[in-house]
Amino acid sequence: MQTQKGTTLIELIVALCVIAILSLVGVPAFSEFISEHKQRSVAQSLQRALNHSRAMAIYHQQPVTLWNINGSWQGKLEMFLDTDGNGEKADEEAVLRTITTHSDINILGNRHLKKAVTYYPDGSARRPSGAFQTGTLTICRAGEPGITELVLSIGGRLRREYDASEVCEE
């Protein structure tokens, strides 16, 4: 006599319940991971763009500006040879690179980094007045904990800091 092997309806229901419970726990954690990764990616991309601007200023021996076209660091950014050193793009100034950032991640510049960062051939960042340009760009997700800051030093170098406990305010 042969016996049939298989699963019972009760075993199938128990397995489905375990899968449902695991997915209820795992999906929010996974979406939080994706959101944090996107923020980290934006911070790295912006840091690379700023470092590249500095390198281009040294290479070309001319001021290079990275500016936010629409008045916000979210969206489209342009890197250009700033031959007149005013921090704004003129028609005759060559665009070296265009960068697009995620619009759902907040990028906020403090007073000195609201609109642009201009690097000079010596690697320093300066304002159109000639004063050293220092400040902080804050990258965060609105209303969520965890902010990344790109801090521009007096010599034009950047450092990245992360604070997991601070909540982003727009």
mmCIF file of C-alpha atoms in Angstrom:
data_model
loop_
_atom_site.group_PDB
_atom_site.id
_atom_site.type_symbol
_atom_site.label_atom_id
_atom_site.label_comp_id
_atom_site.label_asym_id
_atom_site.label_seq_id
_atom_site.Cartn_x
_atom_site.Cartn_y
_atom_site.Cartn_z
ATOM 1 C CA MET A 1 0.000 0.000 0.000
ATOM 2 C CA GLN A 2 1.364 3.411 -0.985
ATOM 3 C CA THR A 3 0.942 6.469 1.164
ATOM 4 C CA GLN A 4 0.446 9.872 -0.376
ATOM 5 C CA LYS A 5 2.737 12.643 0.694
ATOM 6 C CA GLY A 6 1.705 16.284 0.578
ATOM 7 C CA THR A 7 0.826 19.266 2.657
ATOM 8 C CA THR A 8 -2.352 19.779 4.501
ATOM 9 C CA LEU A 9 -4.465 22.890 4.321
ATOM 10 C CA ILE A 10 -3.463 23.806 7.882
ATOM 11 C CA GLU A 11 0.250 23.598 7.031
ATOM 12 C CA LEU A 12 -0.302 25.808 3.983
ATOM 13 C CA ILE A 13 -2.209 28.420 6.024
ATOM 14 C CA VAL A 14 0.499 28.443 8.714
ATOM 15 C CA ALA A 15 3.204 28.933 6.065
ATOM 16 C CA LEU A 16 1.256 31.809 4.481
ATOM 17 C CA CYS A 17 0.789 33.438 7.896
ATOM 18 C CA VAL A 18 4.541 33.239 8.591
ATOM 19 C CA ILE A 19 5.300 34.769 5.182
ATOM 20 C CA ALA A 20 2.763 37.565 5.798
ATOM 21 C CA ILE A 21 4.218 38.383 9.216
ATOM 22 C CA LEU A 22 7.781 38.423 7.882
ATOM 23 C CA SER A 23 6.816 40.701 4.983
ATOM 24 C CA LEU A 24 4.989 43.090 7.335
ATOM 25 C CA VAL A 25 8.182 43.414 9.365
ATOM 26 C CA GLY A 26 10.606 43.423 6.431
ATOM 27 C CA VAL A 27 8.990 45.787 3.911
ATOM 28 C CA PRO A 28 9.080 48.960 6.091
ATOM 29 C CA ALA A 29 12.687 48.251 7.055
ATOM 30 C CA PHE A 30 13.585 47.709 3.400
ATOM 31 C CA SER A 31 11.887 50.941 2.268
ATOM 32 C CA GLU A 32 13.756 52.816 5.046
ATOM 33 C CA PHE A 33 16.988 51.260 3.767
ATOM 34 C CA ILE A 34 16.185 52.410 0.208
ATOM 35 C CA SER A 35 15.405 55.938 1.428
ATOM 36 C CA GLU A 36 18.653 56.156 3.441
ATOM 37 C CA HIS A 37 20.605 54.818 0.465
ATOM 38 C CA LYS A 38 19.106 57.482 -1.805
ATOM 39 C CA GLN A 39 20.129 60.209 0.662
ATOM 40 C CA ARG A 40 23.661 58.802 0.905
ATOM 41 C CA SER A 41 23.846 58.594 -2.879
ATOM 42 C CA VAL A 42 22.795 62.255 -3.290
ATOM 43 C CA ALA A 43 25.388 63.341 -0.690
ATOM 44 C CA GLN A 44 28.148 61.376 -2.457
ATOM 45 C CA SER A 45 27.122 62.706 -5.865
ATOM 46 C CA LEU A 46 27.140 66.312 -4.640
ATOM 47 C CA GLN A 47 30.481 65.811 -2.890
ATOM 48 C CA ARG A 48 31.988 64.357 -6.086
ATOM 49 C CA ALA A 49 30.621 67.291 -8.120
ATOM 50 C CA LEU A 50 32.143 69.821 -5.708
ATOM 51 C CA ASN A 51 35.486 68.005 -5.630
ATOM 52 C CA HIS A 52 35.439 67.813 -9.433
ATOM 53 C CA SER A 53 34.754 71.574 -9.611
ATOM 54 C CA ARG A 54 37.771 72.202 -7.414
ATOM 55 C CA ALA A 55 39.958 69.946 -9.569
ATOM 56 C CA MET A 56 38.759 71.688 -12.754
ATOM 57 C CA ALA A 57 39.613 75.111 -11.304
ATOM 58 C CA ILE A 58 43.141 73.899 -10.567
ATOM 59 C CA TYR A 59 43.449 72.210 -13.980
ATOM 60 C CA HIS A 60 42.130 75.135 -16.041
ATOM 61 C CA GLN A 61 43.781 77.773 -13.829
ATOM 62 C CA GLN A 62 40.482 79.697 -13.859
ATOM 63 C CA PRO A 63 37.594 80.041 -11.407
ATOM 64 C CA VAL A 64 35.018 77.246 -11.701
ATOM 65 C CA THR A 65 31.540 77.597 -10.214
ATOM 66 C CA LEU A 66 29.009 74.910 -9.350
ATOM 67 C CA TRP A 67 25.630 76.619 -9.101
ATOM 68 C CA ASN A 68 22.009 75.675 -8.723
ATOM 69 C CA ILE A 69 20.169 76.903 -11.784
ATOM 70 C CA ASN A 70 16.666 77.236 -10.353
ATOM 71 C CA GLY A 71 17.643 78.675 -6.951
ATOM 72 C CA SER A 72 17.579 75.303 -5.209
ATOM 73 C CA TRP A 73 20.254 72.619 -4.876
ATOM 74 C CA GLN A 74 17.558 70.049 -5.714
ATOM 75 C CA GLY A 75 17.225 69.447 -9.419
ATOM 76 C CA LYS A 76 19.671 70.697 -12.031
ATOM 77 C CA LEU A 77 23.189 71.963 -11.250
ATOM 78 C CA GLU A 78 25.784 73.344 -13.653
ATOM 79 C CA MET A 79 29.555 73.490 -13.426
ATOM 80 C CA PHE A 80 31.078 76.216 -15.580
ATOM 81 C CA LEU A 81 34.266 78.204 -16.148
ATOM 82 C CA ASP A 82 33.498 81.427 -14.284
ATOM 83 C CA THR A 83 35.768 83.773 -16.240
ATOM 84 C CA ASP A 84 34.320 86.936 -14.689
ATOM 85 C CA GLY A 85 34.280 85.431 -11.160
ATOM 86 C CA ASN A 86 30.791 86.670 -10.265
ATOM 87 C CA GLY A 87 29.319 83.248 -9.385
ATOM 88 C CA GLU A 88 26.624 83.435 -12.067
ATOM 89 C CA LYS A 89 26.703 81.955 -15.547
ATOM 90 C CA ALA A 90 27.037 84.337 -18.483
ATOM 91 C CA ASP A 91 26.275 83.242 -22.045
ATOM 92 C CA GLU A 92 29.938 83.174 -23.095
ATOM 93 C CA GLU A 93 31.074 81.013 -20.121
ATOM 94 C CA ALA A 94 31.609 77.345 -20.988
ATOM 95 C CA VAL A 95 29.576 74.678 -19.179
ATOM 96 C CA LEU A 96 31.840 71.833 -18.073
ATOM 97 C CA ARG A 97 29.192 69.546 -16.647
ATOM 98 C CA THR A 98 25.476 69.338 -15.820
ATOM 99 C CA ILE A 99 24.350 67.354 -12.774
ATOM 100 C CA THR A 100 20.831 66.297 -11.791
ATOM 101 C CA THR A 101 19.967 65.467 -8.177
ATOM 102 C CA HIS A 102 16.900 63.715 -6.728
ATOM 103 C CA SER A 103 14.081 66.178 -6.181
ATOM 104 C CA ASP A 104 12.632 64.255 -3.218
ATOM 105 C CA ILE A 105 15.805 64.700 -1.127
ATOM 106 C CA ASN A 106 16.231 68.136 0.478
ATOM 107 C CA ILE A 107 19.540 69.895 -0.131
ATOM 108 C CA LEU A 108 19.795 73.110 1.852
ATOM 109 C CA GLY A 109 22.720 75.506 1.729
ATOM 110 C CA ASN A 110 23.406 77.852 4.612
ATOM 111 C CA ARG A 111 23.871 81.594 4.080
ATOM 112 C CA HIS A 112 27.144 81.414 2.150
ATOM 113 C CA LEU A 113 26.227 78.354 0.080
ATOM 114 C CA LYS A 114 22.656 79.248 -0.873
ATOM 115 C CA LYS A 115 23.283 79.590 -4.611
ATOM 116 C CA ALA A 116 26.780 78.528 -5.680
ATOM 117 C CA VAL A 117 30.302 77.451 -4.779
ATOM 118 C CA THR A 118 33.183 79.046 -6.701
ATOM 119 C CA TYR A 119 36.631 77.449 -6.652
ATOM 120 C CA TYR A 120 39.800 79.290 -7.658
ATOM 121 C CA PRO A 121 43.055 77.967 -9.202
ATOM 122 C CA ASP A 122 44.673 77.637 -5.757
ATOM 123 C CA GLY A 123 41.884 75.199 -4.707
ATOM 124 C CA SER A 124 40.184 77.591 -2.304
ATOM 125 C CA ALA A 125 36.514 78.493 -2.461
ATOM 126 C CA ARG A 126 35.756 82.207 -2.499
ATOM 127 C CA ARG A 127 32.783 84.498 -2.832
ATOM 128 C CA PRO A 128 32.584 87.065 -5.651
ATOM 129 C CA SER A 129 33.811 89.697 -3.156
ATOM 130 C CA GLY A 130 37.043 87.698 -2.701
ATOM 131 C CA ALA A 131 36.214 86.561 0.842
ATOM 132 C CA PHE A 132 36.748 82.873 1.624
ATOM 133 C CA GLN A 133 33.603 80.831 1.097
ATOM 134 C CA THR A 134 32.803 78.401 3.889
ATOM 135 C CA GLY A 135 29.546 76.806 4.919
ATOM 136 C CA THR A 136 27.385 73.732 5.070
ATOM 137 C CA LEU A 137 25.123 71.917 2.640
ATOM 138 C CA THR A 138 22.554 69.805 4.496
ATOM 139 C CA ILE A 139 21.130 66.740 2.746
ATOM 140 C CA CYS A 140 18.074 65.138 4.353
ATOM 141 C CA ARG A 141 14.622 63.637 3.927
ATOM 142 C CA ALA A 142 11.813 65.963 5.109
ATOM 143 C CA GLY A 143 10.506 65.052 8.545
ATOM 144 C CA GLU A 144 12.716 61.976 8.895
ATOM 145 C CA PRO A 145 15.699 61.428 11.173
ATOM 146 C CA GLY A 146 19.203 61.321 9.741
ATOM 147 C CA ILE A 147 20.935 64.243 8.084
ATOM 148 C CA THR A 148 24.134 64.388 6.068
ATOM 149 C CA GLU A 149 26.173 67.572 6.025
ATOM 150 C CA LEU A 150 28.851 68.574 3.536
ATOM 151 C CA VAL A 151 31.044 71.103 5.310
ATOM 152 C CA LEU A 152 33.174 73.388 3.125
ATOM 153 C CA SER A 153 36.364 74.518 4.903
ATOM 154 C CA ILE A 154 38.333 77.715 4.410
ATOM 155 C CA GLY A 155 40.825 75.891 2.158
ATOM 156 C CA GLY A 156 38.087 74.599 -0.158
ATOM 157 C CA ARG A 157 38.058 71.024 1.133
ATOM 158 C CA LEU A 158 34.881 69.158 1.961
ATOM 159 C CA ARG A 159 34.136 66.842 4.810
ATOM 160 C CA ARG A 160 30.999 64.748 5.180
ATOM 161 C CA GLU A 161 29.242 64.301 8.515
ATOM 162 C CA TYR A 162 26.209 62.176 9.356
ATOM 163 C CA ASP A 163 23.893 62.593 12.326
ATOM 164 C CA ALA A 164 21.358 59.772 12.646
ATOM 165 C CA SER A 165 19.414 61.352 15.510
ATOM 166 C CA GLU A 166 18.718 64.808 14.067
ATOM 167 C CA VAL A 167 15.397 65.259 12.255
ATOM 168 C CA CYS A 168 15.286 67.150 8.985
ATOM 169 C CA GLU A 169 13.431 70.433 9.004
ATOM 170 C CA GLU A 170 12.618 72.100 5.736
#
